[in-house]
PDB file of C-alpha atoms in Angstrom:
ATOM      1  CA  UNK A   1       9.054  31.639  -8.177  1.00  0.00           C
ATOM      2  CA  UNK A   2       7.814  28.195  -9.231  1.00  0.00           C
ATOM      3  CA  UNK A   3       8.691  25.188  -7.145  1.00  0.00           C
ATOM      4  CA  UNK A   4      10.357  22.358  -9.052  1.00  0.00           C
ATOM      5  CA  UNK A   5       8.106  19.414  -9.796  1.00  0.00           C
ATOM      6  CA  UNK A   6       8.708  16.303  -7.732  1.00  0.00           C
ATOM      7  CA  UNK A   7      10.239  13.444  -9.657  1.00  0.00           C
ATOM      8  CA  UNK A   8       8.059  10.699 -10.979  1.00  0.00           C
ATOM      9  CA  UNK A   9       8.841   7.214  -9.771  1.00  0.00           C
ATOM     10  CA  UNK A  10      10.802   5.339 -12.437  1.00  0.00           C
ATOM     11  CA  UNK A  11       8.386   3.408 -14.657  1.00  0.00           C
ATOM     12  CA  UNK A  12      10.163   0.114 -14.070  1.00  0.00           C
ATOM     13  CA  UNK A  13       9.649   0.203 -10.305  1.00  0.00           C
ATOM     14  CA  UNK A  14       6.200  -1.391 -10.110  1.00  0.00           C
ATOM     15  CA  UNK A  15       6.894  -2.811  -6.653  1.00  0.00           C
ATOM     16  CA  UNK A  16       6.124   0.633  -5.185  1.00  0.00           C
ATOM     17  CA  UNK A  17       2.851   1.132  -7.047  1.00  0.00           C
ATOM     18  CA  UNK A  18      -0.508  -0.265  -6.043  1.00  0.00           C
ATOM     19  CA  UNK A  19      -1.801  -3.103  -8.228  1.00  0.00           C
ATOM     20  CA  UNK A  20      -5.393  -3.755  -7.189  1.00  0.00           C
ATOM     21  CA  UNK A  21      -5.766  -6.644  -9.636  1.00  0.00           C
ATOM     22  CA  UNK A  22      -3.221  -8.609  -7.570  1.00  0.00           C
ATOM     23  CA  UNK A  23      -4.603  -7.803  -4.137  1.00  0.00           C
ATOM     24  CA  UNK A  24      -7.434  -9.141  -2.012  1.00  0.00           C
ATOM     25  CA  UNK A  25      -8.989  -5.731  -1.316  1.00  0.00           C
ATOM     26  CA  UNK A  26      -6.867  -5.291   1.791  1.00  0.00           C
ATOM     27  CA  UNK A  27      -7.302  -1.518   2.000  1.00  0.00           C
ATOM     28  CA  UNK A  28     -11.071  -2.079   1.841  1.00  0.00           C
ATOM     29  CA  UNK A  29     -10.984  -4.495   4.769  1.00  0.00           C
ATOM     30  CA  UNK A  30      -7.935  -4.007   6.993  1.00  0.00           C
ATOM     31  CA  UNK A  31      -8.243  -0.236   7.399  1.00  0.00           C
ATOM     32  CA  UNK A  32     -10.929   1.638   9.352  1.00  0.00           C
ATOM     33  CA  UNK A  33     -13.036   4.414   7.803  1.00  0.00           C
ATOM     34  CA  UNK A  34     -14.617   7.249   9.746  1.00  0.00           C
ATOM     35  CA  UNK A  35     -17.692   8.948   8.315  1.00  0.00           C
ATOM     36  CA  UNK A  36     -16.396  12.295   7.089  1.00  0.00           C
ATOM     37  CA  UNK A  37     -15.885  14.310   3.928  1.00  0.00           C
ATOM     38  CA  UNK A  38     -13.694  11.393   2.751  1.00  0.00           C
ATOM     39  CA  UNK A  39     -15.919   8.429   3.616  1.00  0.00           C
ATOM     40  CA  UNK A  40     -19.703   8.149   3.550  1.00  0.00           C
ATOM     41  CA  UNK A  41     -19.867   5.704   6.460  1.00  0.00           C
ATOM     42  CA  UNK A  42     -17.964   4.349   9.442  1.00  0.00           C
ATOM     43  CA  UNK A  43     -16.217   1.015   8.957  1.00  0.00           C
ATOM     44  CA  UNK A  44     -14.132  -0.717  11.615  1.00  0.00           C
ATOM     45  CA  UNK A  45     -10.718  -2.200  10.824  1.00  0.00           C
ATOM     46  CA  UNK A  46     -11.044  -5.833   9.771  1.00  0.00           C
ATOM     47  CA  UNK A  47     -14.569  -5.484   8.381  1.00  0.00           C
ATOM     48  CA  UNK A  48     -15.072  -5.447   4.606  1.00  0.00           C
ATOM     49  CA  UNK A  49     -16.373  -2.240   3.083  1.00  0.00           C
ATOM     50  CA  UNK A  50     -19.982  -2.685   2.014  1.00  0.00           C
ATOM     51  CA  UNK A  51     -18.929  -1.872  -1.553  1.00  0.00           C
ATOM     52  CA  UNK A  52     -16.325  -4.650  -1.804  1.00  0.00           C
ATOM     53  CA  UNK A  53     -17.512  -7.358  -4.201  1.00  0.00           C
ATOM     54  CA  UNK A  54     -16.778 -11.069  -3.960  1.00  0.00           C
ATOM     55  CA  UNK A  55     -14.042 -10.703  -6.624  1.00  0.00           C
ATOM     56  CA  UNK A  56     -12.255  -8.131  -4.385  1.00  0.00           C
ATOM     57  CA  UNK A  57     -13.200  -5.265  -6.726  1.00  0.00           C
ATOM     58  CA  UNK A  58     -15.041  -2.111  -5.724  1.00  0.00           C
ATOM     59  CA  UNK A  59     -18.707  -2.115  -6.648  1.00  0.00           C
ATOM     60  CA  UNK A  60     -18.801   1.696  -6.947  1.00  0.00           C
ATOM     61  CA  UNK A  61     -15.295   2.362  -8.321  1.00  0.00           C
ATOM     62  CA  UNK A  62     -16.630   4.413 -11.248  1.00  0.00           C
ATOM     63  CA  UNK A  63     -18.627   6.662  -8.903  1.00  0.00           C
ATOM     64  CA  UNK A  64     -16.596   6.813  -5.681  1.00  0.00           C
ATOM     65  CA  UNK A  65     -16.584  10.622  -5.393  1.00  0.00           C
ATOM     66  CA  UNK A  66     -20.309  10.966  -6.016  1.00  0.00           C
ATOM     67  CA  UNK A  67     -20.999   8.213  -3.483  1.00  0.00           C
ATOM     68  CA  UNK A  68     -19.039   9.961  -0.722  1.00  0.00           C
ATOM     69  CA  UNK A  69     -15.822   7.928  -0.923  1.00  0.00           C
ATOM     70  CA  UNK A  70     -13.354  10.603  -1.995  1.00  0.00           C
ATOM     71  CA  UNK A  71     -10.766   9.118   0.378  1.00  0.00           C
ATOM     72  CA  UNK A  72     -10.619   5.989  -1.757  1.00  0.00           C
ATOM     73  CA  UNK A  73      -9.763   8.020  -4.863  1.00  0.00           C
ATOM     74  CA  UNK A  74      -6.602   9.464  -3.314  1.00  0.00           C
ATOM     75  CA  UNK A  75      -5.412   6.466  -1.297  1.00  0.00           C
ATOM     76  CA  UNK A  76      -2.257   4.649  -2.412  1.00  0.00           C
ATOM     77  CA  UNK A  77      -0.944   1.480  -0.785  1.00  0.00           C
ATOM     78  CA  UNK A  78       2.422   1.878  -2.580  1.00  0.00           C
ATOM     79  CA  UNK A  79       2.320  -1.798  -3.564  1.00  0.00           C
ATOM     80  CA  UNK A  80       1.670  -3.166  -0.074  1.00  0.00           C
ATOM     81  CA  UNK A  81      -1.560  -4.862  -1.138  1.00  0.00           C
ATOM     82  CA  UNK A  82      -0.043  -7.099  -3.767  1.00  0.00           C
ATOM     83  CA  UNK A  83       3.104  -7.610  -1.651  1.00  0.00           C
ATOM     84  CA  UNK A  84       1.064  -8.920   1.313  1.00  0.00           C
ATOM     85  CA  UNK A  85      -1.458 -10.831  -0.819  1.00  0.00           C
ATOM     86  CA  UNK A  86       0.990 -12.506  -3.172  1.00  0.00           C
ATOM     87  CA  UNK A  87       4.303 -12.674  -1.330  1.00  0.00           C
ATOM     88  CA  UNK A  88       3.601 -12.833   2.383  1.00  0.00           C
ATOM     89  CA  UNK A  89       0.495 -15.003   2.169  1.00  0.00           C
ATOM     90  CA  UNK A  90       1.384 -16.807  -1.063  1.00  0.00           C
ATOM     91  CA  UNK A  91      -1.871 -15.988  -2.820  1.00  0.00           C
ATOM     92  CA  UNK A  92      -4.112 -17.303  -0.024  1.00  0.00           C
ATOM     93  CA  UNK A  93      -6.986 -14.876   0.386  1.00  0.00           C
ATOM     94  CA  UNK A  94      -8.731 -14.035   3.646  1.00  0.00           C
ATOM     95  CA  UNK A  95     -12.121 -15.284   2.413  1.00  0.00           C
ATOM     96  CA  UNK A  96     -10.941 -18.778   1.464  1.00  0.00           C
ATOM     97  CA  UNK A  97      -8.504 -18.975   4.369  1.00  0.00           C
ATOM     98  CA  UNK A  98     -10.201 -17.138   7.251  1.00  0.00           C
ATOM     99  CA  UNK A  99      -7.475 -18.283   9.649  1.00  0.00           C
ATOM    100  CA  UNK A 100      -5.052 -15.925   7.856  1.00  0.00           C
ATOM    101  CA  UNK A 101      -7.356 -12.887   7.942  1.00  0.00           C
ATOM    102  CA  UNK A 102      -6.294 -11.421  11.275  1.00  0.00           C
ATOM    103  CA  UNK A 103      -2.575 -11.660  10.511  1.00  0.00           C
ATOM    104  CA  UNK A 104      -3.080 -10.390   6.961  1.00  0.00           C
ATOM    105  CA  UNK A 105      -5.028  -7.349   8.188  1.00  0.00           C
ATOM    106  CA  UNK A 106      -2.379  -6.654  10.858  1.00  0.00           C
ATOM    107  CA  UNK A 107       0.602  -6.838   8.506  1.00  0.00           C
ATOM    108  CA  UNK A 108      -0.938  -4.782   5.692  1.00  0.00           C
ATOM    109  CA  UNK A 109      -0.703  -1.327   7.370  1.00  0.00           C
ATOM    110  CA  UNK A 110       2.852  -2.033   8.563  1.00  0.00           C
ATOM    111  CA  UNK A 111       4.016  -3.029   5.085  1.00  0.00           C
ATOM    112  CA  UNK A 112       2.150  -0.074   3.603  1.00  0.00           C
ATOM    113  CA  UNK A 113       4.173   2.324   5.784  1.00  0.00           C
ATOM    114  CA  UNK A 114       7.425   0.600   4.835  1.00  0.00           C
ATOM    115  CA  UNK A 115       6.467   0.753   1.141  1.00  0.00           C
ATOM    116  CA  UNK A 116       5.741   4.471   1.477  1.00  0.00           C
ATOM    117  CA  UNK A 117       9.156   5.040   3.056  1.00  0.00           C
ATOM    118  CA  UNK A 118      10.791   3.132   0.197  1.00  0.00           C
ATOM    119  CA  UNK A 119       8.884   5.238  -2.310  1.00  0.00           C
ATOM    120  CA  UNK A 120      10.066   8.505  -0.722  1.00  0.00           C
ATOM    121  CA  UNK A 121      13.663   7.297  -0.523  1.00  0.00           C
ATOM    122  CA  UNK A 122      13.520   6.179  -4.166  1.00  0.00           C
ATOM    123  CA  UNK A 123      12.135   9.552  -5.229  1.00  0.00           C
ATOM    124  CA  UNK A 124      14.803  11.391  -3.232  1.00  0.00           C
ATOM    125  CA  UNK A 125      17.467   9.431  -5.112  1.00  0.00           C
ATOM    126  CA  UNK A 126      16.045  10.862  -8.354  1.00  0.00           C
ATOM    127  CA  UNK A 127      16.506  14.467  -7.195  1.00  0.00           C
ATOM    128  CA  UNK A 128      19.706  16.062  -8.514  1.00  0.00           C
ATOM    129  CA  UNK A 129      19.856  18.317  -5.447  1.00  0.00           C
ATOM    130  CA  UNK A 130      20.014  15.234  -3.225  1.00  0.00           C
ATOM    131  CA  UNK A 131      23.134  13.861  -4.943  1.00  0.00           C
ATOM    132  CA  UNK A 132      25.385  14.673  -1.943  1.00  0.00           C
ATOM    133  CA  UNK A 133      23.089  12.481   0.187  1.00  0.00           C
ATOM    134  CA  UNK A 134      22.782   9.530  -2.209  1.00  0.00           C
ATOM    135  CA  UNK A 135      25.035   7.191  -0.215  1.00  0.00           C
ATOM    136  CA  UNK A 136      23.093   7.901   2.963  1.00  0.00           C
ATOM    137  CA  UNK A 137      19.749   7.596   1.149  1.00  0.00           C
ATOM    138  CA  UNK A 138      20.766   4.254  -0.390  1.00  0.00           C
ATOM    139  CA  UNK A 139      21.821   2.973   3.033  1.00  0.00           C
ATOM    140  CA  UNK A 140      18.453   3.985   4.526  1.00  0.00           C
ATOM    141  CA  UNK A 141      16.591   2.445   1.585  1.00  0.00           C
ATOM    142  CA  UNK A 142      18.500  -0.828   2.099  1.00  0.00           C
ATOM    143  CA  UNK A 143      17.691  -0.733   5.819  1.00  0.00           C
ATOM    144  CA  UNK A 144      13.958  -0.253   5.125  1.00  0.00           C
ATOM    145  CA  UNK A 145      14.007  -3.024   2.503  1.00  0.00           C
ATOM    146  CA  UNK A 146      15.584  -5.407   5.029  1.00  0.00           C
ATOM    147  CA  UNK A 147      12.963  -4.431   7.632  1.00  0.00           C
ATOM    148  CA  UNK A 148      10.182  -4.972   5.110  1.00  0.00           C
ATOM    149  CA  UNK A 149      11.598  -8.356   4.100  1.00  0.00           C
ATOM    150  CA  UNK A 150      11.839  -9.458   7.714  1.00  0.00           C
ATOM    151  CA  UNK A 151       8.347  -8.199   8.434  1.00  0.00           C
ATOM    152  CA  UNK A 152       6.927 -10.036   5.410  1.00  0.00           C
ATOM    153  CA  UNK A 153       8.735 -13.242   6.321  1.00  0.00           C
ATOM    154  CA  UNK A 154       7.871 -13.218  10.025  1.00  0.00           C
ATOM    155  CA  UNK A 155       4.218 -12.229   9.695  1.00  0.00           C
ATOM    156  CA  UNK A 156       3.511 -14.555   6.787  1.00  0.00           C
ATOM    157  CA  UNK A 157       4.500 -17.665   8.724  1.00  0.00           C
TER     158      UNK A 157
END
């Protein structure tokens, strides 16, 4: 018996999709890497990946797998990068405003988790089998959105 395919996030909901062009490479700086099958080298949290260019783009993006960075090819920030970069910190990047770096790197993983929760709740609302739970799911989604908004507001100050 085949399992039903999971629903695809509605195309209009870009807030829950990563948009690297509107981010300051936060996943490449804020998060730690451990040398493994997923990452070619260790990298502590808060230190830029050696492949991150000055324009916040990846210098080996077209050859990540061959260079030992398979983990980067499957990572998704669920829109946290652009949310933190553009909304919380108003477009101030950590290179030009080093005083914001520590807070920016601290808030990014928190917002990423909240964005992931919102994504799962949104997908669950697309499942016909979940219809009896829609009111509860909407209430939880609203609760997470309020938490995310408060987190963005408080940590961006």
